[in-house]
Tab-separated table of C-alpha atoms and ligand atoms in Angstrom:
chain	number	residue	atom	x	y	z
A	3	MET	CA	102.743	65.943	65.749
A	4	ILE	CA	105.300	63.783	67.543
A	5	ILE	CA	107.942	66.016	66.607
A	6	GLU	CA	106.122	69.157	67.736
A	7	GLU	CA	105.348	67.155	70.787
A	8	LEU	CA	109.363	66.456	71.217
A	9	HIS	CA	109.904	70.597	71.020
A	10	LYS	CA	107.530	71.378	73.849
A	11	PHE	CA	108.219	72.535	77.245
A	12	ARG	CA	106.246	71.704	80.245
A	13	ILE	CA	107.205	71.917	83.627
A	14	PRO	CA	108.095	68.811	85.728
A	15	GLU	CA	105.335	67.575	88.166
A	16	PHE	CA	107.566	68.234	91.156
A	17	VAL	CA	107.666	71.961	90.129
A	18	ALA	CA	103.732	72.103	89.956
A	19	GLU	CA	103.528	70.706	93.028
A	20	LEU	CA	105.555	73.048	94.837
A	21	GLY	CA	103.677	75.610	93.149
A	22	ARG	CA	100.427	74.255	94.652
A	23	LYS	CA	101.730	73.283	97.868
A	24	ARG	CA	103.196	76.866	98.436
A	25	ILE	CA	99.878	78.574	97.852
A	26	GLU	CA	97.873	76.608	100.008
A	27	GLY	CA	95.763	78.334	102.062
A	28	TYR	CA	95.505	81.696	100.092
A	29	PRO	CA	92.166	82.548	98.245
A	30	VAL	CA	93.377	81.614	95.000
A	31	GLU	CA	92.168	78.327	92.373
A	32	GLY	CA	93.187	76.265	89.653
A	33	PHE	CA	96.545	75.205	88.552
A	34	VAL	CA	97.575	76.334	84.781
A	35	TYR	CA	100.699	74.876	83.781
A	36	GLY	CA	102.891	77.554	81.249
A	37	GLU	CA	102.500	76.334	77.259
A	38	GLY	CA	104.980	76.427	74.373
A	39	PRO	CA	107.931	75.472	72.788
A	40	HIS	CA	111.283	74.895	74.167
A	41	GLN	CA	113.655	77.957	73.051
A	42	PRO	CA	110.717	79.912	71.835
A	43	LYS	CA	111.293	83.130	70.030
A	44	LEU	CA	108.955	84.762	72.793
A	45	MET	CA	107.914	83.975	76.149
A	46	LEU	CA	104.804	85.928	77.469
A	47	ILE	CA	104.770	86.597	80.895
A	48	GLY	CA	100.985	87.848	82.069
A	49	GLU	CA	99.784	88.232	85.632
A	50	ALA	CA	97.567	85.425	86.826
A	51	PRO	CA	94.701	83.225	85.537
A	52	GLY	CA	91.404	84.491	85.306
A	53	GLU	CA	88.226	82.180	85.757
A	54	THR	CA	87.908	81.042	81.745
A	55	GLU	CA	91.912	79.946	82.293
A	56	ALA	CA	91.423	78.201	85.779
A	57	LEU	CA	88.460	76.183	84.738
A	58	GLY	CA	89.689	75.158	81.249
A	59	GLY	CA	93.824	74.988	82.309
A	60	ILE	CA	94.916	76.903	79.389
A	61	PRO	CA	96.575	80.389	79.611
A	62	PHE	CA	94.895	83.386	77.942
A	63	THR	CA	91.649	81.592	76.611
A	64	GLY	CA	89.420	84.194	78.259
A	65	ARG	CA	88.667	88.041	76.749
A	66	ALA	CA	92.365	89.210	77.282
A	67	GLY	CA	93.282	86.165	75.469
A	68	LYS	CA	91.439	87.084	72.281
A	69	GLU	CA	93.126	90.497	72.534
A	70	LEU	CA	96.541	88.899	72.857
A	71	MET	CA	96.317	86.527	69.909
A	72	LYS	CA	95.611	89.522	67.911
A	73	SER	CA	98.890	91.289	68.976
A	74	LEU	CA	100.570	87.964	68.140
A	75	ALA	CA	98.912	87.905	64.807
A	76	SER	CA	99.775	91.193	63.763
A	77	ILE	CA	103.395	90.296	63.799
A	78	GLY	CA	102.880	87.067	62.001
A	79	LEU	CA	102.838	84.554	65.039
A	80	THR	CA	100.168	82.497	66.845
A	81	ARG	CA	99.607	80.721	69.834
A	82	GLU	CA	102.084	77.464	69.044
A	83	ASP	CA	105.399	79.849	68.423
A	84	VAL	CA	105.205	81.519	71.704
A	85	TYR	CA	105.535	80.275	75.683
A	86	ILE	CA	102.680	81.919	77.594
A	87	THR	CA	103.088	82.037	81.134
A	88	SER	CA	102.438	84.210	84.056
A	89	VAL	CA	103.570	85.325	87.531
A	90	VAL	CA	100.768	83.467	89.468
A	91	ARG	CA	99.427	80.187	88.134
A	92	SER	CA	96.432	80.077	90.066
A	93	ARG	CA	93.533	82.337	89.527
A	94	PRO	CA	93.070	85.216	92.880
A	95	TYR	CA	89.667	85.711	93.473
A	96	ARG	CA	87.674	87.737	96.144
A	97	TYR	CA	84.033	87.318	96.629
A	98	GLY	CA	81.450	90.116	95.657
A	99	GLN	CA	77.742	90.432	95.031
A	100	ARG	CA	76.260	90.653	91.812
A	101	LYS	CA	72.647	91.902	91.145
A	102	GLU	CA	70.955	89.649	88.751
A	103	ARG	CA	67.795	90.707	86.557
A	104	ASP	CA	65.220	89.871	88.715
A	105	GLY	CA	67.100	92.113	91.486
A	106	THR	CA	68.202	89.629	93.680
A	107	LEU	CA	71.873	89.919	95.111
A	108	THR	CA	73.772	86.733	94.401
A	109	GLU	CA	77.365	85.987	95.806
A	110	ARG	CA	80.061	85.407	93.223
A	111	LYS	CA	83.927	85.038	92.794
A	112	TYR	CA	85.599	87.922	90.825
A	113	ASN	CA	89.341	88.438	89.540
A	114	ARG	CA	91.724	90.250	91.175
A	115	PRO	CA	95.394	90.700	91.270
A	116	PRO	CA	97.876	88.542	92.871
A	117	THR	CA	99.369	89.659	95.878
A	118	LYS	CA	102.882	89.842	97.046
A	119	HIS	CA	102.853	86.862	99.227
A	120	GLU	CA	101.302	84.842	96.223
A	121	ILE	CA	103.632	86.293	94.092
A	122	LEU	CA	106.426	84.994	96.170
A	123	ALA	CA	104.727	81.624	96.659
A	124	HIS	CA	104.799	81.013	92.697
A	125	ALA	CA	108.147	82.734	92.212
A	126	PRO	CA	109.817	79.235	92.119
A	127	VAL	CA	107.688	78.177	89.470
A	128	LEU	CA	108.505	80.807	87.232
A	129	ASP	CA	112.046	81.148	87.887
A	130	PHE	CA	112.163	77.258	86.525
A	131	GLU	CA	110.606	78.173	83.451
A	132	ILE	CA	112.917	81.206	82.222
A	133	ALA	CA	115.782	79.281	83.230
A	134	ASN	CA	114.568	76.101	81.647
A	135	VAL	CA	112.890	77.330	78.500
A	136	GLN	CA	115.948	80.149	77.788
A	137	PRO	CA	113.731	82.405	75.612
A	138	GLU	CA	115.324	84.655	73.238
A	139	LEU	CA	112.996	87.323	73.970
A	140	ILE	CA	110.825	87.694	77.432
A	141	VAL	CA	107.860	90.370	76.773
A	142	THR	CA	106.089	90.955	79.963
A	143	LEU	CA	102.285	91.927	79.997
A	144	GLY	CA	101.394	94.851	82.587
A	145	ASN	CA	103.176	95.685	85.603
A	146	VAL	CA	102.988	92.841	87.664
A	147	GLY	CA	104.961	90.779	85.174
A	148	LEU	CA	107.323	93.565	84.669
A	149	GLN	CA	108.088	94.431	88.378
A	150	ARG	CA	108.366	90.584	89.256
A	151	LEU	CA	111.539	90.459	86.995
A	152	ILE	CA	112.954	93.694	87.162
A	153	GLY	CA	111.508	95.822	90.435
A	154	LYS	CA	108.894	97.561	91.788
A	155	GLN	CA	110.052	101.007	90.472
A	156	ALA	CA	109.681	99.632	87.121
A	157	LYS	CA	106.304	101.368	85.535
A	158	VAL	CA	104.991	99.988	82.228
A	159	THR	CA	103.261	103.130	81.023
A	160	GLU	CA	107.030	104.740	81.048
A	161	MET	CA	109.178	101.540	79.813
A	162	HIS	CA	106.731	99.815	77.361
A	163	GLY	CA	108.261	99.215	73.955
A	164	GLN	CA	112.136	99.894	75.088
A	165	CYS	CA	114.302	96.887	74.655
A	166	LEU	CA	115.678	96.040	78.159
A	167	GLU	CA	119.359	93.669	78.394
A	168	GLN	CA	119.418	92.837	82.010
A	169	PRO	CA	119.384	90.121	84.655
A	170	VAL	CA	115.747	89.240	86.392
A	171	ARG	CA	115.261	88.694	89.872
A	172	PHE	CA	114.870	85.322	91.085
A	173	LEU	CA	114.665	83.411	94.664
A	174	ARG	CA	117.934	81.646	95.397
A	175	GLU	CA	116.685	79.372	98.474
A	176	LEU	CA	112.799	78.366	98.598
A	177	GLU	CA	112.467	79.937	102.188
A	178	ASP	CA	114.076	83.234	100.846
A	179	VAL	CA	111.777	86.434	101.545
A	180	GLU	CA	114.166	88.491	98.940
A	181	TYR	CA	114.714	88.153	95.362
A	182	GLU	CA	118.451	88.256	93.911
A	183	TRP	CA	119.535	89.047	90.586
A	184	THR	CA	120.241	86.311	88.126
A	185	ASP	CA	124.193	86.195	86.500
A	186	GLN	CA	122.699	85.722	83.219
A	187	SER	CA	121.174	88.647	81.208
A	188	PHE	CA	118.070	88.689	79.462
A	189	THR	CA	116.333	90.704	76.768
A	190	ILE	CA	112.899	91.918	78.029
A	191	VAL	CA	110.528	94.037	76.049
A	192	PRO	CA	107.854	95.294	78.586
A	193	THR	CA	104.413	96.213	77.050
A	194	PHE	CA	100.577	96.446	78.558
A	195	HIS	CA	98.152	93.630	79.712
A	196	PRO	CA	95.889	93.128	76.997
A	197	ALA	CA	93.124	93.367	79.099
A	198	SER	CA	94.058	97.023	80.093
A	199	ILE	CA	92.772	98.279	76.938
A	200	PHE	CA	89.337	97.188	78.284
A	201	TYR	CA	89.528	99.619	80.872
A	202	ARG	CA	91.963	101.959	78.939
A	203	PRO	CA	91.132	102.393	75.236
A	204	SER	CA	93.609	105.061	74.713
A	205	HIS	CA	96.147	102.579	75.501
A	206	ARG	CA	95.458	100.965	71.930
A	207	PRO	CA	97.727	102.739	69.711
A	208	SER	CA	100.981	102.342	72.161
A	209	LEU	CA	100.092	98.589	72.725
A	210	GLU	CA	99.930	98.072	68.873
A	211	ALA	CA	103.334	100.271	68.595
A	212	ASP	CA	104.917	98.067	70.941
A	213	TRP	CA	103.957	94.458	69.393
A	214	LEU	CA	105.198	96.155	65.844
A	215	GLU	CA	108.350	96.881	67.896
A	216	ILE	CA	108.754	93.261	69.029
A	217	GLY	CA	108.093	92.004	65.651
A	218	ARG	CA	110.872	94.213	64.254
A	219	ILE	CA	113.677	93.126	66.912
A	220	LEU	CA	112.590	89.540	66.390
A	221	GLN	CA	113.133	90.259	62.602
A	222	GLU	CA	116.494	91.958	63.619
A	223	ARG	CA	117.497	88.601	65.485
A	224	THR	CA	116.369	86.126	63.043
A	225	ASN	CA	118.372	88.256	59.915
A	226	GLY	CA	121.600	87.984	62.189
B	17	URA	N1	95.961	87.059	82.586
B	17	URA	C1	96.673	86.546	82.901
B	17	URA	O1	98.093	87.152	82.989
B	17	URA	N2	97.090	85.183	82.204
B	17	URA	C2	95.808	84.524	81.582
B	17	URA	O2	95.824	83.451	81.330
B	17	URA	C3	94.796	85.521	81.487
B	17	URA	C4	94.830	86.516	81.940
């Protein structure tokens, strides 16, 4: 257990504090730390925490998380083997109305995708993780993670399952509003966000095939 803890990576408090400060004033809640070993086989980059994650503080523990764990299991991995993070670390919400069984309307918070400004606010947190975790392979889950790393023109529907070798975008200075490219190249495999199959079940076969491909790439790398 102690040895395992030594191999874990967690962003230092000053980076988390910076993230909290930069996102202040936006309609978001909570702050979920990335989780996993240092130099893992895989770094998974999601979009932003949902309600379950914002409450519990652990990434991918809601409905999408269950799907993600199934994908990991399909290639013999568990949550402990991978580093899990997201583009934005606080839950973006909007208010909406829900009709209760007795017909009354109640106001509640719903998840929503993060905005460009929220993504920029938390960019230094993800930059810090990518630079310090040094994953062998990055898997982006959905368009938000993919576009944060390689730009807006990238589309998961067109690029899923491909193995890219390329630099990623990062913020050079905290006050910058434009991203720059890293000198270092990373290996990136884009795939769908695990929640996407809830509203588009037809993506499931592609998602499963992408994960098998990720498993194959990892095998190939291990066998040298
Ligand atoms: N989506 C994410 O990107 N991260 C989570 O933790 C949950 C859903």
